[in-house]
Coordinates of C-alpha atoms and ligand atoms in Angstrom, one line a residue:
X107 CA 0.0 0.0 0.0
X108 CA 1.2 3.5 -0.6
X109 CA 1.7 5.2 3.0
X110 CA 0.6 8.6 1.0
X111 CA -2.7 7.3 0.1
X112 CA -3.3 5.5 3.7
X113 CA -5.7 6.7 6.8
X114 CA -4.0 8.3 9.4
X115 CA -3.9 6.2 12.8
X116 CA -6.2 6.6 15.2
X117 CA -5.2 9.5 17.7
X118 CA -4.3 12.9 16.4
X119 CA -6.5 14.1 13.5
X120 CA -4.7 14.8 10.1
X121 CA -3.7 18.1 9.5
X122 CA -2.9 19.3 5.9
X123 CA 0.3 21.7 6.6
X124 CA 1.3 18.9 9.6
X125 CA 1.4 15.9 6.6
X126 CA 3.1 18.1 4.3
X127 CA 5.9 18.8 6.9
X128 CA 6.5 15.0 7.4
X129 CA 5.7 14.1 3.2
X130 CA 9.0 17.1 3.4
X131 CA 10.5 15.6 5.7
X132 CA 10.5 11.9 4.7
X133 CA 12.0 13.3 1.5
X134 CA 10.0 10.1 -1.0
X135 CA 11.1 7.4 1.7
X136 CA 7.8 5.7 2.0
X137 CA 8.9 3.4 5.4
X138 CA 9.7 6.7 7.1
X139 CA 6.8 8.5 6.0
X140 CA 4.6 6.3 7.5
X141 CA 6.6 5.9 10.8
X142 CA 6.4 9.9 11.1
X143 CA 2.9 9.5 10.3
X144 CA 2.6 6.9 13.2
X145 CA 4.2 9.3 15.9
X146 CA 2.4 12.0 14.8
X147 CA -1.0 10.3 14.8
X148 CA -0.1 8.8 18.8
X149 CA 0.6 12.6 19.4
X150 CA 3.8 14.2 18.8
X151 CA 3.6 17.4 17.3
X152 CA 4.7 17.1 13.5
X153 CA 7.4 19.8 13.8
X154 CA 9.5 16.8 16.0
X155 CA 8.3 14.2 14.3
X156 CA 9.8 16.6 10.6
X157 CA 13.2 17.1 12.7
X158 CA 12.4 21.0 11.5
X159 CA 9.6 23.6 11.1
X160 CA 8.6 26.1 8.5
X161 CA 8.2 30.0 9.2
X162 CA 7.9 32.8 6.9
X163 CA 9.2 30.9 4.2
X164 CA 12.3 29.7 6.4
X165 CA 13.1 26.6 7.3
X166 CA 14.3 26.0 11.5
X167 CA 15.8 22.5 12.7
X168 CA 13.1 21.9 15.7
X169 CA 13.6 19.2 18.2
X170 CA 12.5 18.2 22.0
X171 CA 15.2 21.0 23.1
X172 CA 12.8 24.2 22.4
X173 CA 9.5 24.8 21.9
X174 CA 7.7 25.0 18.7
X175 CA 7.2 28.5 17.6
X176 CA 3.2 28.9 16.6
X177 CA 2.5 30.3 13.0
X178 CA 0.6 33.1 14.5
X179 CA 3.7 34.4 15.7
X180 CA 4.4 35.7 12.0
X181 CA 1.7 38.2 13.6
X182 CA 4.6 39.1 16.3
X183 CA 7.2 39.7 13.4
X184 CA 5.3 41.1 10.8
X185 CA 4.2 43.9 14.1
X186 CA 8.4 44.0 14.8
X187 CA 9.1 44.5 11.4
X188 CA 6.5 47.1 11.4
X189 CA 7.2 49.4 13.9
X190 CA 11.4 48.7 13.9
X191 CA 11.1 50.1 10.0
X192 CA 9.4 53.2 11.6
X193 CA 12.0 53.7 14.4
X194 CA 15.3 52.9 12.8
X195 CA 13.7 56.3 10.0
X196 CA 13.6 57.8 13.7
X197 CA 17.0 56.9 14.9
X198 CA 18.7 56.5 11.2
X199 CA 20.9 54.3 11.7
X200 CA 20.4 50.1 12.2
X201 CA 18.2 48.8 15.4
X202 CA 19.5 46.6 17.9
X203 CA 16.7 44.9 18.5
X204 CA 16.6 41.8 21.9
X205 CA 14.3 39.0 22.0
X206 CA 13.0 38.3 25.1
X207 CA 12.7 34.2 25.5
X208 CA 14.3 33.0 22.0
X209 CA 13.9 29.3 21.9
X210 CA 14.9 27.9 18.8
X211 CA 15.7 31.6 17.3
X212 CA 13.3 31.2 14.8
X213 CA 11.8 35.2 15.1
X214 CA 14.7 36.8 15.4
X215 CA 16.5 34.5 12.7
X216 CA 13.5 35.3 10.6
X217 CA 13.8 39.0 11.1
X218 CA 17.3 39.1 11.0
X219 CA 16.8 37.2 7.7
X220 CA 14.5 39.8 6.4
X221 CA 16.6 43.0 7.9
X222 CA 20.1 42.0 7.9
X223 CA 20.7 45.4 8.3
X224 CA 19.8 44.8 12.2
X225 CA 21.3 43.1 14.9
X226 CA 19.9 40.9 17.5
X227 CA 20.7 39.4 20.6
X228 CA 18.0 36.8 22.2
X229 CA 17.7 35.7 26.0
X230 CA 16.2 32.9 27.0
X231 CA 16.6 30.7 30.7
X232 CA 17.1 27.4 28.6
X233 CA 20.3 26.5 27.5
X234 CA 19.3 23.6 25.2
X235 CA 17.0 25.9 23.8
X236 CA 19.9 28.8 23.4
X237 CA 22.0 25.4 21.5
X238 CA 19.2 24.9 19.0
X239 CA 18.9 28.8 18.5
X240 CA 23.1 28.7 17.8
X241 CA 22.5 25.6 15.2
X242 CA 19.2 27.4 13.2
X243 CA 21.4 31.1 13.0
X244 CA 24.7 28.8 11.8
X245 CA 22.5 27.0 9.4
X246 CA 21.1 30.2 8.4
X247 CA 24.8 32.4 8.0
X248 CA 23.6 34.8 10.7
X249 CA 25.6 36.4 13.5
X250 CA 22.9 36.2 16.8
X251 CA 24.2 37.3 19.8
X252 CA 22.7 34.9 22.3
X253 CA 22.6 34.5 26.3
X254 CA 21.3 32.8 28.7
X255 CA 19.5 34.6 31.2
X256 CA 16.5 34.4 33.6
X257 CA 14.8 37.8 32.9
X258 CA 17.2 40.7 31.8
X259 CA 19.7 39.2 34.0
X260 CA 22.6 38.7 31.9
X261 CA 22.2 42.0 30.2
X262 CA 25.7 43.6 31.1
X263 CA 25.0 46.4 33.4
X264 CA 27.3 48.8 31.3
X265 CA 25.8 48.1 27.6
X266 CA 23.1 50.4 26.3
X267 CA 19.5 49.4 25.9
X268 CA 18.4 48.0 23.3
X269 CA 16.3 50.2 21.0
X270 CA 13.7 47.7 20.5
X271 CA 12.8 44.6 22.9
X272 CA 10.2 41.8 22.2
X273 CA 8.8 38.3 22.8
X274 CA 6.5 35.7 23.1
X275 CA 6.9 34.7 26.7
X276 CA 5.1 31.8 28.1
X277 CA 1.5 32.7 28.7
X278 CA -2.0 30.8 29.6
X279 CA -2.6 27.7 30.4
X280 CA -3.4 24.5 29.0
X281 CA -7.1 26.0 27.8
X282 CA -5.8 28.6 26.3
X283 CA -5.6 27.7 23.2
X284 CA -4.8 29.4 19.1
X285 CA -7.3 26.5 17.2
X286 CA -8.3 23.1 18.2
X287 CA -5.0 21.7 16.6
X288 CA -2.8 22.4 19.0
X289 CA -4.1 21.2 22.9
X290 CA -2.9 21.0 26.0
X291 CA -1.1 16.9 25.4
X292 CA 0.9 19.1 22.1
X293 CA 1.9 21.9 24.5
X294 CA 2.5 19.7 27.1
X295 CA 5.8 18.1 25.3
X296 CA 7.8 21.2 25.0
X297 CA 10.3 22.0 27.4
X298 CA 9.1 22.8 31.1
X299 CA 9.7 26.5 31.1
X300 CA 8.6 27.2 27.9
X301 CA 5.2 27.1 26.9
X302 CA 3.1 28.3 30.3
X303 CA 4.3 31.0 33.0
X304 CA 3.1 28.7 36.3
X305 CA 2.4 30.9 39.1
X306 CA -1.7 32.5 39.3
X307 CA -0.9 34.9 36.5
X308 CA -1.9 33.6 33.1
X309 CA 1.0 36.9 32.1
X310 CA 3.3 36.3 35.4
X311 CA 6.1 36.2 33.3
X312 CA 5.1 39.3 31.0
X313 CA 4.9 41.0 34.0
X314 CA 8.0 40.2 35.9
X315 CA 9.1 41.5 32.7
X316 CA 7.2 44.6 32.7
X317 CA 8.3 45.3 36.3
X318 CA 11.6 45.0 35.6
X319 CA 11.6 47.4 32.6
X320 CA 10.3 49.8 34.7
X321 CA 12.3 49.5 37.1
X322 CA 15.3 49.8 34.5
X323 CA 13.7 52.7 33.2
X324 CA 14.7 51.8 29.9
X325 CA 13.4 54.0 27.2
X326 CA 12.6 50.6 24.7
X327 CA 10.5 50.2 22.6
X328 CA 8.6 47.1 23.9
X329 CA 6.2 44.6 21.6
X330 CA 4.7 41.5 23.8
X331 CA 2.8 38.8 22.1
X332 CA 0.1 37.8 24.7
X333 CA -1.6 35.5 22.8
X334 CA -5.5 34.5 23.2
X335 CA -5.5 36.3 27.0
X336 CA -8.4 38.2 27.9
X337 CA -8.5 41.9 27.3
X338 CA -8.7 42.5 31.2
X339 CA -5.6 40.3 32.1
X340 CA -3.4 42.4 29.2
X341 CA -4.7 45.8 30.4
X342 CA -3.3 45.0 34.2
X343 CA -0.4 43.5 32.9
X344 CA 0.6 46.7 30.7
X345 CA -1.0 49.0 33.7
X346 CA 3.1 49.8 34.8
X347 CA 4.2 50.9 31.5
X348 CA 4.3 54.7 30.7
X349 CA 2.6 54.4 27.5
X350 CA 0.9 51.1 25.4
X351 CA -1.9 50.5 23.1
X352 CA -2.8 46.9 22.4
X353 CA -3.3 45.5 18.8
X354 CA -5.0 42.5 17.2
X355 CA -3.2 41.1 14.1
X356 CA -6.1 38.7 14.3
X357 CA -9.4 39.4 16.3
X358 CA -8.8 36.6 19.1
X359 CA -5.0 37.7 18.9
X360 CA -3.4 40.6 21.1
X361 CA 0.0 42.1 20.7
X362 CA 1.5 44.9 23.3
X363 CA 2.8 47.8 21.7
X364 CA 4.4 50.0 24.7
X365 CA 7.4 51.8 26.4
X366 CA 8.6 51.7 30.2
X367 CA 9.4 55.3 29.6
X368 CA 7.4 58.2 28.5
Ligands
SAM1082 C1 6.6 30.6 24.2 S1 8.3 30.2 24.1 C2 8.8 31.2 22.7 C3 10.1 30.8 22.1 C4 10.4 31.5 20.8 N1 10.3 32.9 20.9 C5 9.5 31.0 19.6 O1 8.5 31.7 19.3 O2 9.8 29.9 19.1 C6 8.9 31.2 25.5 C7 10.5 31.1 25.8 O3 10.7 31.9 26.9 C8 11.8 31.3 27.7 N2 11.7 31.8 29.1 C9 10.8 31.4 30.0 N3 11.0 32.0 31.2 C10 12.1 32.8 31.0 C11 12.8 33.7 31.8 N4 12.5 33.9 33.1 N5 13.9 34.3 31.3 C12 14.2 34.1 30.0 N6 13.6 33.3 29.1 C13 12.5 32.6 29.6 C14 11.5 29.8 27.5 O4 12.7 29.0 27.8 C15 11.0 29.7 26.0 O5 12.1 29.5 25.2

């Protein structure tokens, strides 16, 4: 029988864009195809199955180290891209732009793809993660400055801010949720730190953030992905900053557009 032509196994419905990652990925081996297919179907999320994941067009190694940047996050960059055009006219010269909680590097790898003109250096608490970021920006020819840091931590007291800082910290909970593809069992197998903040705040860690920058005073531009949260929830967590306004790339979607200083 040809695996391409056969029912999916019982357990995780078939997605389209998930059986064209692992029809990519098996590259015509029909065995492997339908082995993917098999751990896919008993629930592993088709970017680990692939070994990689696709984003804007790029393509990222992806594996168990890092967790799997969401295609709605293209909604993150494209607002980056946005307002960064806007303020390096401002500034005129190149942005240093920092990503808050990298991962796997694939925004800032896809931004510094699209504005090589930019640099970027990306924090993130993970270390394995921070490895798999160094692999995707090798793979890629980019220079990414990368650290590992809880918070701002291992920002060097003495360097300048950036001009422009963003992120997708961990936010929500297992409920909280882009579409039905992607439940709580998929989030639940990327790393511990990674995909929800723990705590009672669905935004704790957009907070501690938000706190911090404040208390920094840093004159940043700030954009914060918070996901599907409730509008209440983003309007306490921004409450601290001198100025925000919140946009919605997508009606159910909410990025923070703000500053720590006026
Ligand atoms: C939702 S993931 C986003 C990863 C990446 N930006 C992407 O879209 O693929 C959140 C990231 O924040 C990192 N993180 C969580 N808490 C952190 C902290 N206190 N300091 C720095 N990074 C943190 C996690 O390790 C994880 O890589």
């Amino acid at each position: 029988m040809n695996p391409l032509s056969e029912t999916p196994a019982p357990g995780r419905p078939a997605d389209p864009q998930d059986d064209s990652l692992l029809i990519l990925a098996a590259g015509g081996d029909e065995g492997l195809l339908a082995k993917m297919r098999q751990r896919h179907a008993a629930g592993e999320p088709a970017p680990y199955v692939a070994g990689f994941l696709l984003f804007r067009g790029h393509r990222f190694t992806m594996d168990h180290r890092a967790y799997i940047t969401d295609p709605e996050l293209t909604h993150l960059v494209d607002a980056v891209a946005s307002a960064g055009t806007s303020l390096a006219a401002q500034l005129r010269r190149p942005l240093r732009l920092l990503e808050f909680g990298i991962g796997a590097g694939t925004l800032s790898l896809s931004l510094k793809i699209e504005h090589p003109e930019w640099s970027f250096t990306g924090l993130d608490i993970d270390p394995p993660a921070l490895a798999l970021a160094r692999t995707n920006a090798a793979a890629h020819g980019v220079a990414l400055e990368l650290l590992e840091s809880d918070f701002l931590s291992a920002w060097p007291a003495a360097a300048e801010p950036p001009d422009l800082l963003f992120g997708d910290p961990p936010w929500g909970g297992p409920t909280d949720l882009y579409d039905e593809t992607r439940d709580g069992h998929y989030y639940d197998q990327m790393p511990a730190l990674s995909a929800y903040p723990g705590g009672t705040s669905p935004c704790g860690i957009h907070d501690e953030l938000i706190r911090r920058l404040c208390a920094l005073g840093w004159p940043s531009a700030l954009i914060l992905n918070y996901g599907v949260l409730p509008a209440a929830v983003i309007e306490r967590s921004a409450a601290p900053l001198a100025e925000w306004r919140v946009v919605h790339p997508r009606p159910d979607i909410s990025v923070l557009l703000g500053c720590a200083r006026a």
